[in-house]
XYZ file of C-alpha atoms in Angstrom:
479
model
C 0.000 0.000 0.000
C 1.080 3.561 -0.592
C -0.338 5.942 1.955
C -1.399 9.284 0.576
C -2.457 12.521 2.193
C -5.388 14.598 1.078
C -5.158 17.773 3.113
C -4.288 21.459 3.148
C -1.035 22.178 1.330
C 0.221 25.210 3.176
C 3.447 26.800 4.295
C 5.714 24.887 6.678
C 4.453 26.785 9.688
C 0.844 25.748 9.161
C 0.850 22.492 7.276
C 2.722 20.682 4.724
C 6.167 21.003 5.371
C 3.638 19.711 7.504
C 2.441 16.794 5.461
C 5.360 14.424 5.805
C 7.429 17.141 7.413
C 10.829 16.823 5.760
C 12.931 17.997 8.711
C 16.349 19.499 8.067
C 19.295 20.514 10.189
C 20.601 23.917 11.165
C 23.175 24.703 8.489
C 22.215 27.615 6.253
C 23.864 26.339 3.101
C 26.223 28.670 1.291
C 25.494 32.221 0.295
C 21.723 32.276 0.783
C 20.551 35.135 2.949
C 17.920 33.686 5.241
C 16.266 36.866 6.495
C 16.066 39.410 3.669
C 14.249 42.652 4.448
C 10.902 43.126 2.740
C 7.644 45.009 3.376
C 5.594 42.078 4.658
C 2.644 41.836 7.057
C 3.623 41.473 10.729
C 4.535 37.890 11.520
C 4.952 36.830 7.901
C 8.370 35.717 6.719
C 9.589 36.523 3.206
C 11.119 34.093 0.761
C 14.874 33.664 0.966
C 15.614 33.496 -2.776
C 18.241 31.469 -4.573
C 18.613 31.502 -8.357
C 19.540 28.610 -10.637
C 19.713 30.634 -13.839
C 18.212 34.012 -14.714
C 14.538 33.280 -14.003
C 14.782 30.037 -12.031
C 14.207 30.960 -8.393
C 13.521 28.821 -5.336
C 12.932 29.802 -1.722
C 15.483 28.362 0.689
C 14.481 26.933 4.061
C 16.436 25.363 6.906
C 15.736 24.218 10.457
C 15.448 27.771 11.791
C 14.013 29.814 8.903
C 11.373 29.358 6.242
C 9.077 31.798 4.490
C 5.463 31.755 5.584
C 2.267 33.796 5.597
C 0.170 35.198 8.378
C -2.953 33.157 9.160
C -5.649 33.947 6.653
C -8.160 36.559 7.828
C -11.178 37.468 5.711
C -11.078 41.096 4.528
C -13.634 43.655 5.646
C -16.823 43.915 3.545
C -16.258 45.951 0.392
C -12.535 45.174 0.333
C -10.419 42.325 -1.030
C -7.013 40.784 -0.539
C -4.816 39.562 -3.374
C -1.940 37.108 -3.265
C 0.430 37.038 -6.232
C 3.310 34.851 -7.381
C 5.263 35.439 -10.560
C 8.209 34.368 -12.644
C 9.676 37.785 -11.799
C 10.127 36.646 -8.193
C 6.968 37.257 -6.169
C 5.880 34.421 -3.915
C 2.360 34.733 -2.502
C 2.897 38.468 -2.060
C -0.094 40.009 -0.296
C -1.836 43.270 -1.157
C -5.315 44.659 -0.561
C -7.789 47.098 -2.037
C -11.416 48.153 -2.218
C -14.235 47.430 -4.639
C -15.669 50.288 -6.655
C -19.412 50.607 -7.089
C -19.643 51.213 -10.858
C -17.677 49.814 -13.771
C -16.715 52.655 -16.052
C -13.712 51.379 -18.036
C -13.501 47.606 -18.148
C -10.211 45.992 -19.013
C -9.522 43.555 -21.794
C -11.365 40.872 -19.896
C -14.147 41.138 -17.366
C -15.098 38.250 -15.104
C -18.565 38.457 -13.521
C -18.812 36.195 -10.506
C -22.035 34.571 -9.397
C -24.704 32.168 -10.534
C -24.878 28.404 -10.372
C -22.948 26.408 -7.806
C -21.210 23.197 -8.818
C -19.707 20.252 -6.954
C -18.054 20.328 -3.555
C -14.287 20.258 -3.316
C -12.233 17.750 -1.380
C -9.055 18.812 0.416
C -5.867 19.493 -1.564
C -2.585 17.845 -0.995
C 0.502 15.961 -2.089
C 0.202 12.243 -2.706
C 2.650 10.581 -0.353
C 3.988 7.283 -1.654
C 5.424 5.562 1.380
C 8.428 3.362 0.769
C 9.449 3.627 4.420
C 8.335 1.094 6.989
C 5.232 1.942 9.068
C 7.389 2.564 12.151
C 8.731 5.645 10.338
C 5.472 6.634 8.647
C 3.254 6.721 11.695
C 5.200 9.318 13.733
C 5.316 11.574 10.656
C 1.561 11.265 10.187
C 0.984 12.079 13.852
C 3.184 15.175 13.583
C 1.443 16.282 10.394
C -1.950 15.808 12.025
C -0.894 17.851 15.034
C 0.277 20.702 12.787
C -2.804 20.714 10.558
C -5.627 23.164 11.195
C -8.197 20.449 10.475
C -8.218 16.627 10.369
C -6.187 15.000 7.635
C -7.998 12.955 5.023
C -5.684 10.131 3.995
C -6.087 7.727 1.130
C -4.028 4.663 0.325
C -3.255 3.005 -2.987
C -1.759 -0.459 -3.533
C 1.056 -1.104 -5.961
C 1.084 -4.896 -5.794
C 0.050 -7.966 -3.880
C 2.620 -10.508 -2.708
C 4.136 -12.454 -5.592
C 2.448 -15.745 -4.674
C -0.951 -14.192 -5.464
C 0.099 -12.994 -8.924
C 0.032 -14.751 -12.261
C 3.724 -14.011 -12.855
C 4.781 -15.039 -9.334
C 6.652 -11.773 -8.683
C 5.815 -8.455 -7.029
C 7.459 -6.848 -10.052
C 6.147 -7.000 -13.567
C 2.846 -7.149 -15.345
C 0.962 -9.850 -13.514
C -2.705 -10.131 -12.617
C -4.259 -11.661 -9.528
C -4.529 -15.420 -9.939
C -7.961 -16.898 -10.481
C -11.224 -15.027 -10.644
C -13.160 -12.629 -8.447
C -14.659 -14.396 -5.459
C -11.919 -17.028 -5.185
C -9.340 -17.447 -2.399
C -6.764 -15.177 -4.047
C -9.146 -12.265 -4.495
C -10.686 -12.641 -1.045
C -7.252 -12.858 0.525
C -6.130 -9.723 -1.310
C -9.282 -7.912 -0.145
C -8.453 -8.952 3.404
C -4.994 -7.393 2.979
C -6.786 -4.037 2.619
C -8.655 -4.663 5.864
C -5.523 -5.775 7.706
C -3.712 -2.638 6.471
C -6.496 -0.453 7.876
C -6.639 -2.477 11.110
C -2.953 -2.077 11.844
C -2.875 1.648 11.190
C -6.008 2.119 13.292
C -4.146 0.594 16.244
C -1.834 3.617 15.992
C -4.681 6.134 15.662
C -4.244 6.570 11.906
C -7.412 6.214 9.847
C -7.937 6.386 6.099
C -10.680 8.317 4.345
C -10.382 6.158 1.209
C -8.479 3.446 -0.634
C -8.059 3.091 -4.359
C -8.540 -0.387 -5.762
C -5.233 -0.350 -7.648
C -2.610 2.178 -8.700
C -2.659 2.488 -12.505
C -4.253 -0.862 -13.331
C -3.708 -0.390 -17.075
C -0.976 2.251 -17.449
C 1.359 -0.058 -15.575
C 1.294 -2.390 -18.585
C 3.418 0.209 -20.382
C 5.989 0.658 -17.615
C 9.407 -1.049 -17.310
C 9.307 -4.662 -16.107
C 10.806 -3.888 -12.687
C 7.796 -1.778 -11.662
C 5.466 -3.440 -9.104
C 1.852 -3.641 -10.222
C -1.322 -5.664 -10.639
C -3.163 -5.330 -13.936
C -6.965 -5.017 -13.965
C -9.449 -4.427 -16.731
C -12.512 -2.378 -15.855
C -14.619 -5.536 -15.771
C -12.200 -7.364 -13.467
C -12.003 -4.349 -11.171
C -15.810 -4.211 -11.048
C -16.032 -7.897 -10.143
C -13.331 -7.565 -7.461
C -15.234 -4.653 -5.888
C -18.600 -6.441 -6.042
C -17.507 -9.852 -4.784
C -14.482 -9.151 -2.593
C -13.329 -5.654 -1.633
C -16.738 -4.038 -1.226
C -18.179 -6.737 1.074
C -14.917 -6.962 3.057
C -14.958 -3.222 3.785
C -18.686 -3.290 4.563
C -18.137 -6.033 7.159
C -15.177 -4.218 8.712
C -15.362 -1.443 11.347
C -13.742 0.997 8.904
C -15.743 3.707 7.146
C -13.141 3.899 4.397
C -14.391 4.750 0.907
C -13.477 3.025 -2.352
C -11.980 4.891 -5.315
C -11.870 3.133 -8.688
C -9.673 3.673 -11.762
C -6.699 5.641 -10.282
C -5.363 5.854 -13.826
C -5.388 8.151 -16.878
C -8.505 9.988 -18.019
C -8.265 8.394 -21.460
C -10.191 5.517 -19.805
C -13.161 7.766 -19.019
C -16.091 7.517 -19.337
C -15.687 3.856 -20.405
C -14.234 2.682 -17.073
C -17.008 4.381 -15.134
C -19.678 2.871 -17.363
C -18.330 -0.643 -16.825
C -17.899 -0.385 -13.046
C -20.618 2.045 -11.970
C -23.084 0.663 -14.474
C -23.338 -2.254 -12.054
C -25.731 -1.209 -9.277
C -23.917 -3.217 -6.604
C -20.520 -1.775 -7.508
C -21.994 1.718 -7.614
C -23.179 1.338 -4.005
C -19.707 0.366 -2.820
C -17.780 2.995 -4.811
C -17.509 6.660 -3.728
C -15.620 8.102 -6.661
C -13.024 7.870 -9.415
C -9.318 8.642 -9.195
C -7.559 10.198 -12.192
C -3.876 10.621 -13.079
C -2.734 13.556 -15.205
C 0.023 12.039 -17.361
C -1.936 11.569 -20.591
C -4.311 14.512 -20.212
C -3.189 16.073 -23.488
C -4.591 13.109 -25.444
C -8.264 13.534 -24.570
C -10.117 16.783 -23.766
C -11.539 17.252 -20.279
C -15.006 17.791 -21.749
C -15.011 14.354 -23.397
C -13.697 12.492 -20.373
C -14.224 14.262 -17.046
C -17.360 16.225 -17.855
C -18.912 13.307 -19.744
C -18.309 11.048 -16.736
C -19.781 13.559 -14.302
C -22.942 13.856 -16.376
C -23.359 10.089 -16.380
C -22.568 9.590 -12.670
C -23.042 12.893 -10.825
C -23.276 11.139 -7.467
C -19.682 9.866 -7.659
C -16.812 12.312 -7.247
C -13.839 12.799 -9.556
C -10.525 13.288 -7.757
C -7.113 13.793 -9.334
C -5.061 11.284 -7.361
C -1.619 11.690 -8.947
C 0.448 14.258 -10.818
C 4.100 15.224 -11.019
C 6.538 16.972 -13.340
C 9.841 15.648 -14.610
C 8.582 12.200 -15.619
C 9.954 10.637 -18.822
C 12.530 13.411 -19.248
C 15.839 12.565 -20.865
C 17.862 15.339 -19.181
C 16.730 16.698 -15.824
C 14.044 15.109 -13.683
C 14.518 17.907 -11.152
C 14.550 21.432 -12.560
C 15.213 23.831 -9.700
C 13.217 27.031 -9.918
C 11.377 26.123 -13.126
C 8.360 28.456 -13.373
C 6.900 26.581 -16.336
C 6.426 23.442 -14.246
C 4.412 25.484 -11.773
C 2.384 26.849 -14.690
C 1.682 23.290 -15.767
C 0.293 22.490 -12.307
C -2.006 25.521 -12.203
C -3.194 25.032 -15.783
C -4.148 21.449 -14.947
C -5.896 22.375 -11.686
C -7.880 25.171 -13.314
C -8.886 22.986 -16.228
C -10.075 20.047 -14.150
C -11.830 22.145 -11.489
C -13.841 23.679 -14.285
C -14.830 20.175 -15.405
C -16.292 18.826 -12.139
C -13.135 17.518 -10.442
C -13.254 17.905 -6.649
C -9.528 17.976 -5.814
C -5.996 17.555 -7.133
C -3.148 15.571 -5.602
C 0.607 15.805 -6.118
C 2.460 12.497 -6.153
C 5.308 13.764 -3.976
C 5.786 16.324 -1.244
C 9.585 16.208 -0.996
C 12.351 14.515 -2.991
C 16.123 14.753 -3.120
C 18.201 16.585 -5.721
C 18.118 13.564 -8.031
C 14.330 13.249 -7.847
C 14.326 10.240 -5.563
C 14.868 8.093 -3.687
C 13.191 5.597 -5.982
C 14.164 1.955 -6.094
C 13.365 1.589 -9.811
C 15.047 4.948 -10.649
C 11.752 6.550 -11.646
C 13.062 10.013 -10.798
C 10.691 13.004 -11.014
C 10.348 16.567 -9.728
C 8.636 17.771 -6.562
C 7.320 20.983 -4.961
C 9.981 20.596 -2.255
C 13.530 19.465 -3.007
C 15.817 18.495 -0.114
C 19.590 19.050 -0.203
C 20.587 16.870 2.727
C 24.298 17.673 2.263
C 23.543 21.277 3.306
C 20.615 20.599 5.653
C 18.327 22.828 3.585
C 15.321 22.403 1.338
C 14.069 24.385 -1.641
C 10.448 25.394 -2.161
C 9.906 25.299 -5.893
C 7.481 27.406 -7.984
C 5.217 24.333 -7.994
C 4.825 24.704 -4.219
C 3.518 28.258 -4.567
C 1.264 27.453 -7.524
C -0.355 24.765 -5.368
C -0.608 27.235 -2.502
C -2.692 29.638 -4.587
C -5.418 27.003 -4.418
C -4.831 24.998 -1.256
C -4.321 27.920 1.124
C -7.594 29.561 0.104
C -9.995 26.814 -1.039
C -10.914 24.656 1.966
C -12.801 21.388 1.917
C -16.504 21.895 1.277
C -16.057 24.836 -1.093
C -18.168 24.992 -4.270
C -17.228 26.191 -7.713
C -19.515 29.002 -8.840
C -20.418 30.368 -12.232
C -18.017 32.876 -13.756
C -19.248 34.743 -16.828
C -16.348 36.135 -18.839
C -16.354 38.532 -21.758
C -13.457 39.540 -23.959
C -12.614 42.667 -25.890
C -10.138 40.632 -27.921
C -10.712 37.624 -30.113
C -8.802 35.303 -27.775
C -9.528 35.095 -24.053
C -6.076 34.905 -22.559
C -6.512 34.316 -18.831
C -7.364 31.022 -17.109
C -9.475 31.166 -13.966
C -11.845 29.555 -11.507
C -14.221 31.057 -8.934
C -15.100 29.256 -5.703
C -17.524 29.918 -2.843
C -16.023 28.927 0.506
C -18.069 27.387 3.350
C -17.684 30.663 5.291
C -19.369 32.569 2.450
C -16.242 34.237 1.088
C -15.421 34.112 -2.617
C -12.100 33.069 -4.112
C -10.968 33.809 -7.658
C -7.744 32.292 -9.007
C -6.347 33.848 -12.196
C -3.432 32.418 -14.196
C -1.558 34.354 -16.885
C 0.843 32.083 -18.766
C 1.621 34.767 -21.348
C 4.798 36.798 -21.508
C 2.990 40.133 -21.213
C 0.656 41.872 -18.768
C -3.088 41.447 -19.252
C -5.451 44.075 -17.751
C -8.859 42.797 -16.678
C -11.736 43.570 -14.343
C -13.658 41.553 -11.764
C -17.321 42.321 -11.131
C -19.384 40.878 -8.311
C -22.946 42.252 -8.491
C -23.235 42.018 -4.699
C -20.101 44.034 -3.993
C -18.844 46.056 -6.977
C -15.873 45.794 -9.293
C -12.087 45.768 -9.340
C -9.900 46.940 -12.198
C -6.600 45.126 -12.058
C -3.770 43.523 -14.063
C -2.447 39.980 -14.333
C 1.314 40.502 -14.784
C 3.256 38.446 -17.290
C 3.838 34.855 -16.135
C 1.901 35.175 -12.894
C -0.802 33.595 -10.791
C -3.112 35.555 -8.489
C -5.660 34.629 -5.847
C -8.359 37.155 -4.888
C -10.445 36.769 -1.739
C -13.437 38.854 -0.614
C -16.695 38.663 1.300
C -20.075 38.932 -0.337
C -22.329 41.467 1.371
């Protein structure tokens, strides 16, 4: 099993350095200034920048210093707060302003917030693939839980069964479970899920959900040393109906079942096969999606089509990372474009009925590991253990523009946009929080500034600018 966290991805003082809390020593590491002066709100700590090339900036943290924000406080009625990060070097920089009551000179794009509410969001977080033994995992989970402002929602995903249960007799490689659903192999494997939950529960660690299998079909394309179990949609359906679903129902655990946990190219077909069975549909809570082949099939044809067919089952992005299948650098320190890729994906899928988005990794080393099959990738946090420091990448701050401001239970709301140009250039999503505040996230991936306006009929309007290569989060109360 790989244990994964679904929770608030925030700064180290409030959560995820938090999530698996990659602790470092006290050495500052070279020439990085760890307390640069900057006009910041009282209590906030600015980024300590380090450059790896002209525009490739990370924020350096050690055991005694790390940038952070003040706790979020809703602005007064009629005012807003804005947080901005940019390729030019801003990292969640806070500013504030007031709404105006009449819109006299709209910018090149005007977003009007309001209207229909859509699905609830689940918490945001990195996906933590545990290769450590439980004796190391459990204390980290306890520390993360103690640091979190609200309970963690954890989900777990299996890579493989023991080799004796598999058709190829090895934990590695492209085997299936022996036999058929309902037989001793499938029932024994279902009981492994229950035993996993039982043992963690003894240490006061509970899981919100389990996925049936990590990448049941994509794994067929991976190198032979990768551990996996292959499932078709029909075999996964039968395993849920005859084995896993009943085993969980009989157990004391209220853990939910997530199917698929693979690429969206399999949607809506996978959902039709599994959820088209009434018994399976009762056991299953939602569908997990990985981002790696998103460019092949549009979100409208996969995610939105699935939601329309099965609106009672959530869609959750359960894995994403940058740096996979690269021939040069798995880790690219300070790469703004990789952060852009994260935000573009999150904005796209949120606007197509996805309830949350999960990073595969919280922290990796400079090589993009450790990984026993050398599947090195990038991560929002990169640890340089030789200097007892870690780097917060642009990806970390792109995630923060969502996770720090969109809590669990928020709802996407209608956003009516109009353009004065032929091409609408900004990407965005609007969300209504449980406390009644509105959040608007705006991404500008272009190399030039884009002026625009925000209009909320209940409050007024803002004329503002999305700087080149930037992401902004606006927060205000509705009156």
